[in-house]
Amino acid sequence: MNMAVVPKKILIVDDDPVIVETLAAILRDSWETYIVDRASNGADALAAISSERPDLVLLDVALPDINGLEVLRRVRSIDPRIPVIMITGMADRTAFTEAMRSGAFGYIPKPFDIRQIEPVVAMALERPRSTGR
């Protein structure tokens, strides 16, 4: 019986290509095998989430078209089982609180320590995909 491990799909949503490629490189260099997709705005992210159903979304709060918190709420309505980790350069306690209330799995501030990415991603992917809150 073949017990091949199916790679987890991760969608990175950020309008800064340097952040996106940094996160993709961190995930590519990890011990796990991930399929990484990218979106630079909320509309593209929501389209990808609807069609691809990623295993995890790394989502920037500040996007050019739709606020990341609104994207988070829409992800919850598309599929509440998809864990979402918010990423932001804004040191805003209100945004953090709102993200967690809206169902974010976690919150990573920018600039981030690259060593903190892999453990948070691993925890989010290990969590059973329950039906939400």
PDB file of N, CA and C in Angstrom, residues 5-57:
ATOM      1  N   VAL A   5       2.841  10.946   1.010  1.00  0.00           N
ATOM      2  CA  VAL A   5       2.364  12.133   1.703  1.00  0.00           C
ATOM      3  C   VAL A   5       1.915  13.153   0.662  1.00  0.00           C
ATOM      4  N   VAL A   6       0.695  13.629   0.830  1.00  0.00           N
ATOM      5  CA  VAL A   6       0.170  14.642  -0.079  1.00  0.00           C
ATOM      6  C   VAL A   6       0.655  16.002   0.410  1.00  0.00           C
ATOM      7  N   PRO A   7       1.345  16.758  -0.452  1.00  0.00           N
ATOM      8  CA  PRO A   7       1.824  18.076  -0.019  1.00  0.00           C
ATOM      9  C   PRO A   7       0.663  18.998   0.342  1.00  0.00           C
ATOM     10  N   LYS A   8       0.862  19.807   1.359  1.00  0.00           N
ATOM     11  CA  LYS A   8      -0.143  20.782   1.785  1.00  0.00           C
ATOM     12  C   LYS A   8      -0.063  22.008   0.883  1.00  0.00           C
ATOM     13  N   LYS A   9      -1.243  22.550   0.557  1.00  0.00           N
ATOM     14  CA  LYS A   9      -1.314  23.759  -0.272  1.00  0.00           C
ATOM     15  C   LYS A   9      -1.416  24.985   0.628  1.00  0.00           C
ATOM     16  N   ILE A  10      -0.522  25.939   0.404  1.00  0.00           N
ATOM     17  CA  ILE A  10      -0.517  27.177   1.178  1.00  0.00           C
ATOM     18  C   ILE A  10      -0.661  28.348   0.215  1.00  0.00           C
ATOM     19  N   LEU A  11      -1.595  29.230   0.521  1.00  0.00           N
ATOM     20  CA  LEU A  11      -1.789  30.444  -0.270  1.00  0.00           C
ATOM     21  C   LEU A  11      -1.210  31.618   0.508  1.00  0.00           C
ATOM     22  N   ILE A  12      -0.258  32.333  -0.113  1.00  0.00           N
ATOM     23  CA  ILE A  12       0.329  33.533   0.483  1.00  0.00           C
ATOM     24  C   ILE A  12      -0.309  34.739  -0.190  1.00  0.00           C
ATOM     25  N   VAL A  13      -0.909  35.615   0.617  1.00  0.00           N
ATOM     26  CA  VAL A  13      -1.602  36.795   0.085  1.00  0.00           C
ATOM     27  C   VAL A  13      -0.939  38.047   0.648  1.00  0.00           C
ATOM     28  N   ASP A  14      -0.216  38.763  -0.219  1.00  0.00           N
ATOM     29  CA  ASP A  14       0.451  40.004   0.179  1.00  0.00           C
ATOM     30  C   ASP A  14       0.758  40.776  -1.093  1.00  0.00           C
ATOM     31  N   ASP A  15       0.615  42.102  -1.043  1.00  0.00           N
ATOM     32  CA  ASP A  15       0.895  42.900  -2.234  1.00  0.00           C
ATOM     33  C   ASP A  15       2.376  43.249  -2.364  1.00  0.00           C
ATOM     34  N   ASP A  16       3.195  42.856  -1.397  1.00  0.00           N
ATOM     35  CA  ASP A  16       4.637  43.094  -1.451  1.00  0.00           C
ATOM     36  C   ASP A  16       5.327  41.824  -1.953  1.00  0.00           C
ATOM     37  N   PRO A  17       5.849  41.850  -3.200  1.00  0.00           N
ATOM     38  CA  PRO A  17       6.464  40.635  -3.756  1.00  0.00           C
ATOM     39  C   PRO A  17       7.665  40.138  -2.949  1.00  0.00           C
ATOM     40  N   VAL A  18       8.369  41.024  -2.266  1.00  0.00           N
ATOM     41  CA  VAL A  18       9.510  40.599  -1.444  1.00  0.00           C
ATOM     42  C   VAL A  18       9.027  39.740  -0.276  1.00  0.00           C
ATOM     43  N   ILE A  19       7.949  40.153   0.363  1.00  0.00           N
ATOM     44  CA  ILE A  19       7.374  39.371   1.470  1.00  0.00           C
ATOM     45  C   ILE A  19       6.902  38.014   0.957  1.00  0.00           C
ATOM     46  N   VAL A  20       6.196  38.030  -0.167  1.00  0.00           N
ATOM     47  CA  VAL A  20       5.668  36.782  -0.734  1.00  0.00           C
ATOM     48  C   VAL A  20       6.805  35.813  -1.038  1.00  0.00           C
ATOM     49  N   GLU A  21       7.848  36.290  -1.705  1.00  0.00           N
ATOM     50  CA  GLU A  21       8.953  35.405  -2.074  1.00  0.00           C
ATOM     51  C   GLU A  21       9.757  34.966  -0.850  1.00  0.00           C
ATOM     52  N   THR A  22       9.871  35.827   0.160  1.00  0.00           N
ATOM     53  CA  THR A  22      10.552  35.438   1.399  1.00  0.00           C
ATOM     54  C   THR A  22       9.794  34.308   2.086  1.00  0.00           C
ATOM     55  N   LEU A  23       8.479  34.473   2.218  1.00  0.00           N
ATOM     56  CA  LEU A  23       7.666  33.419   2.835  1.00  0.00           C
ATOM     57  C   LEU A  23       7.718  32.133   2.015  1.00  0.00           C
ATOM     58  N   ALA A  24       7.642  32.250   0.690  1.00  0.00           N
ATOM     59  CA  ALA A  24       7.706  31.066  -0.176  1.00  0.00           C
ATOM     60  C   ALA A  24       9.044  30.348  -0.002  1.00  0.00           C
ATOM     61  N   ALA A  25      10.138  31.106   0.100  1.00  0.00           N
ATOM     62  CA  ALA A  25      11.461  30.501   0.281  1.00  0.00           C
ATOM     63  C   ALA A  25      11.567  29.801   1.631  1.00  0.00           C
ATOM     64  N   ILE A  26      11.029  30.424   2.676  1.00  0.00           N
ATOM     65  CA  ILE A  26      11.042  29.799   4.006  1.00  0.00           C
ATOM     66  C   ILE A  26      10.306  28.466   3.956  1.00  0.00           C
ATOM     67  N   LEU A  27       9.148  28.449   3.329  1.00  0.00           N
ATOM     68  CA  LEU A  27       8.352  27.221   3.246  1.00  0.00           C
ATOM     69  C   LEU A  27       9.021  26.188   2.345  1.00  0.00           C
ATOM     70  N   ARG A  28       9.634  26.645   1.262  1.00  0.00           N
ATOM     71  CA  ARG A  28      10.321  25.746   0.333  1.00  0.00           C
ATOM     72  C   ARG A  28      11.507  25.067   1.026  1.00  0.00           C
ATOM     73  N   ASP A  29      12.177  25.789   1.926  1.00  0.00           N
ATOM     74  CA  ASP A  29      13.366  25.264   2.598  1.00  0.00           C
ATOM     75  C   ASP A  29      13.054  24.472   3.863  1.00  0.00           C
ATOM     76  N   SER A  30      11.781  24.333   4.200  1.00  0.00           N
ATOM     77  CA  SER A  30      11.413  23.617   5.423  1.00  0.00           C
ATOM     78  C   SER A  30      11.512  22.108   5.204  1.00  0.00           C
ATOM     79  N   TRP A  31      11.306  21.373   6.278  1.00  0.00           N
ATOM     80  CA  TRP A  31      11.359  19.914   6.199  1.00  0.00           C
ATOM     81  C   TRP A  31      10.145  19.342   5.486  1.00  0.00           C
ATOM     82  N   GLU A  32       9.055  20.056   5.523  1.00  0.00           N
ATOM     83  CA  GLU A  32       7.821  19.594   4.894  1.00  0.00           C
ATOM     84  C   GLU A  32       7.811  19.962   3.414  1.00  0.00           C
ATOM     85  N   THR A  33       6.917  19.333   2.675  1.00  0.00           N
ATOM     86  CA  THR A  33       6.732  19.673   1.271  1.00  0.00           C
ATOM     87  C   THR A  33       5.428  20.440   1.144  1.00  0.00           C
ATOM     88  N   TYR A  34       5.528  21.653   0.655  1.00  0.00           N
ATOM     89  CA  TYR A  34       4.353  22.501   0.488  1.00  0.00           C
ATOM     90  C   TYR A  34       4.215  22.913  -0.968  1.00  0.00           C
ATOM     91  N   ILE A  35       2.985  23.053  -1.399  1.00  0.00           N
ATOM     92  CA  ILE A  35       2.691  23.678  -2.686  1.00  0.00           C
ATOM     93  C   ILE A  35       2.281  25.101  -2.344  1.00  0.00           C
ATOM     94  N   VAL A  36       3.033  26.071  -2.848  1.00  0.00           N
ATOM     95  CA  VAL A  36       2.787  27.464  -2.495  1.00  0.00           C
ATOM     96  C   VAL A  36       2.174  28.200  -3.676  1.00  0.00           C
ATOM     97  N   ASP A  37       1.008  28.787  -3.438  1.00  0.00           N
ATOM     98  CA  ASP A  37       0.369  29.666  -4.413  1.00  0.00           C
ATOM     99  C   ASP A  37       0.456  31.082  -3.877  1.00  0.00           C
ATOM    100  N   ARG A  38       0.310  32.050  -4.781  1.00  0.00           N
ATOM    101  CA  ARG A  38       0.450  33.445  -4.399  1.00  0.00           C
ATOM    102  C   ARG A  38      -0.715  34.259  -4.925  1.00  0.00           C
ATOM    103  N   ALA A  39      -1.084  35.288  -4.170  1.00  0.00           N
ATOM    104  CA  ALA A  39      -2.068  36.276  -4.629  1.00  0.00           C
ATOM    105  C   ALA A  39      -1.615  37.630  -4.094  1.00  0.00           C
ATOM    106  N   SER A  40      -1.782  38.678  -4.901  1.00  0.00           N
ATOM    107  CA  SER A  40      -1.313  40.005  -4.486  1.00  0.00           C
ATOM    108  C   SER A  40      -2.445  40.927  -4.053  1.00  0.00           C
ATOM    109  N   ASN A  41      -3.682  40.418  -4.099  1.00  0.00           N
ATOM    110  CA  ASN A  41      -4.811  41.240  -3.647  1.00  0.00           C
ATOM    111  C   ASN A  41      -5.932  40.329  -3.143  1.00  0.00           C
ATOM    112  N   GLY A  42      -6.922  40.952  -2.520  1.00  0.00           N
ATOM    113  CA  GLY A  42      -8.011  40.193  -1.916  1.00  0.00           C
ATOM    114  C   GLY A  42      -8.884  39.462  -2.912  1.00  0.00           C
ATOM    115  N   ALA A  43      -9.170  40.102  -4.047  1.00  0.00           N
ATOM    116  CA  ALA A  43     -10.036  39.471  -5.052  1.00  0.00           C
ATOM    117  C   ALA A  43      -9.400  38.198  -5.603  1.00  0.00           C
ATOM    118  N   ASP A  44      -8.106  38.266  -5.943  1.00  0.00           N
ATOM    119  CA  ASP A  44      -7.414  37.076  -6.445  1.00  0.00           C
ATOM    120  C   ASP A  44      -7.333  35.998  -5.365  1.00  0.00           C
ATOM    121  N   ALA A  45      -7.132  36.425  -4.124  1.00  0.00           N
ATOM    122  CA  ALA A  45      -7.071  35.467  -3.015  1.00  0.00           C
ATOM    123  C   ALA A  45      -8.390  34.726  -2.862  1.00  0.00           C
ATOM    124  N   LEU A  46      -9.491  35.465  -2.873  1.00  0.00           N
ATOM    125  CA  LEU A  46     -10.809  34.835  -2.705  1.00  0.00           C
ATOM    126  C   LEU A  46     -11.125  33.894  -3.860  1.00  0.00           C
ATOM    127  N   ALA A  47     -10.728  34.268  -5.077  1.00  0.00           N
ATOM    128  CA  ALA A  47     -10.935  33.381  -6.229  1.00  0.00           C
ATOM    129  C   ALA A  47     -10.131  32.090  -6.055  1.00  0.00           C
ATOM    130  N   ALA A  48      -8.878  32.219  -5.621  1.00  0.00           N
ATOM    131  CA  ALA A  48      -8.030  31.039  -5.416  1.00  0.00           C
ATOM    132  C   ALA A  48      -8.567  30.160  -4.290  1.00  0.00           C
ATOM    133  N   ILE A  49      -9.048  30.780  -3.228  1.00  0.00           N
ATOM    134  CA  ILE A  49      -9.583  30.021  -2.098  1.00  0.00           C
ATOM    135  C   ILE A  49     -10.848  29.273  -2.510  1.00  0.00           C
ATOM    136  N   SER A  50     -11.702  29.922  -3.284  1.00  0.00           N
ATOM    137  CA  SER A  50     -12.937  29.274  -3.746  1.00  0.00           C
ATOM    138  C   SER A  50     -12.652  28.082  -4.640  1.00  0.00           C
ATOM    139  N   SER A  51     -11.662  28.215  -5.528  1.00  0.00           N
ATOM    140  CA  SER A  51     -11.411  27.143  -6.493  1.00  0.00           C
ATOM    141  C   SER A  51     -10.420  26.095  -5.991  1.00  0.00           C
ATOM    142  N   GLU A  52      -9.430  26.499  -5.226  1.00  0.00           N
ATOM    143  CA  GLU A  52      -8.353  25.583  -4.835  1.00  0.00           C
ATOM    144  C   GLU A  52      -8.494  24.993  -3.436  1.00  0.00           C
ATOM    145  N   ARG A  53      -9.221  25.658  -2.549  1.00  0.00           N
ATOM    146  CA  ARG A  53      -9.366  25.215  -1.154  1.00  0.00           C
ATOM    147  C   ARG A  53      -8.005  24.879  -0.532  1.00  0.00           C
ATOM    148  N   PRO A  54      -7.144  25.892  -0.349  1.00  0.00           N
ATOM    149  CA  PRO A  54      -5.824  25.614   0.233  1.00  0.00           C
ATOM    150  C   PRO A  54      -5.950  25.069   1.655  1.00  0.00           C
ATOM    151  N   ASP A  55      -4.874  24.450   2.115  1.00  0.00           N
ATOM    152  CA  ASP A  55      -4.842  23.920   3.477  1.00  0.00           C
ATOM    153  C   ASP A  55      -4.546  25.012   4.500  1.00  0.00           C
ATOM    154  N   LEU A  56      -3.988  26.134   4.032  1.00  0.00           N
ATOM    155  CA  LEU A  56      -3.628  27.244   4.910  1.00  0.00           C
ATOM    156  C   LEU A  56      -3.523  28.514   4.080  1.00  0.00           C
ATOM    157  N   VAL A  57      -3.914  29.646   4.686  1.00  0.00           N
ATOM    158  CA  VAL A  57      -3.762  30.950   4.042  1.00  0.00           C
ATOM    159  C   VAL A  57      -2.928  31.839   4.957  1.00  0.00           C
TER     160      VAL A  57
END
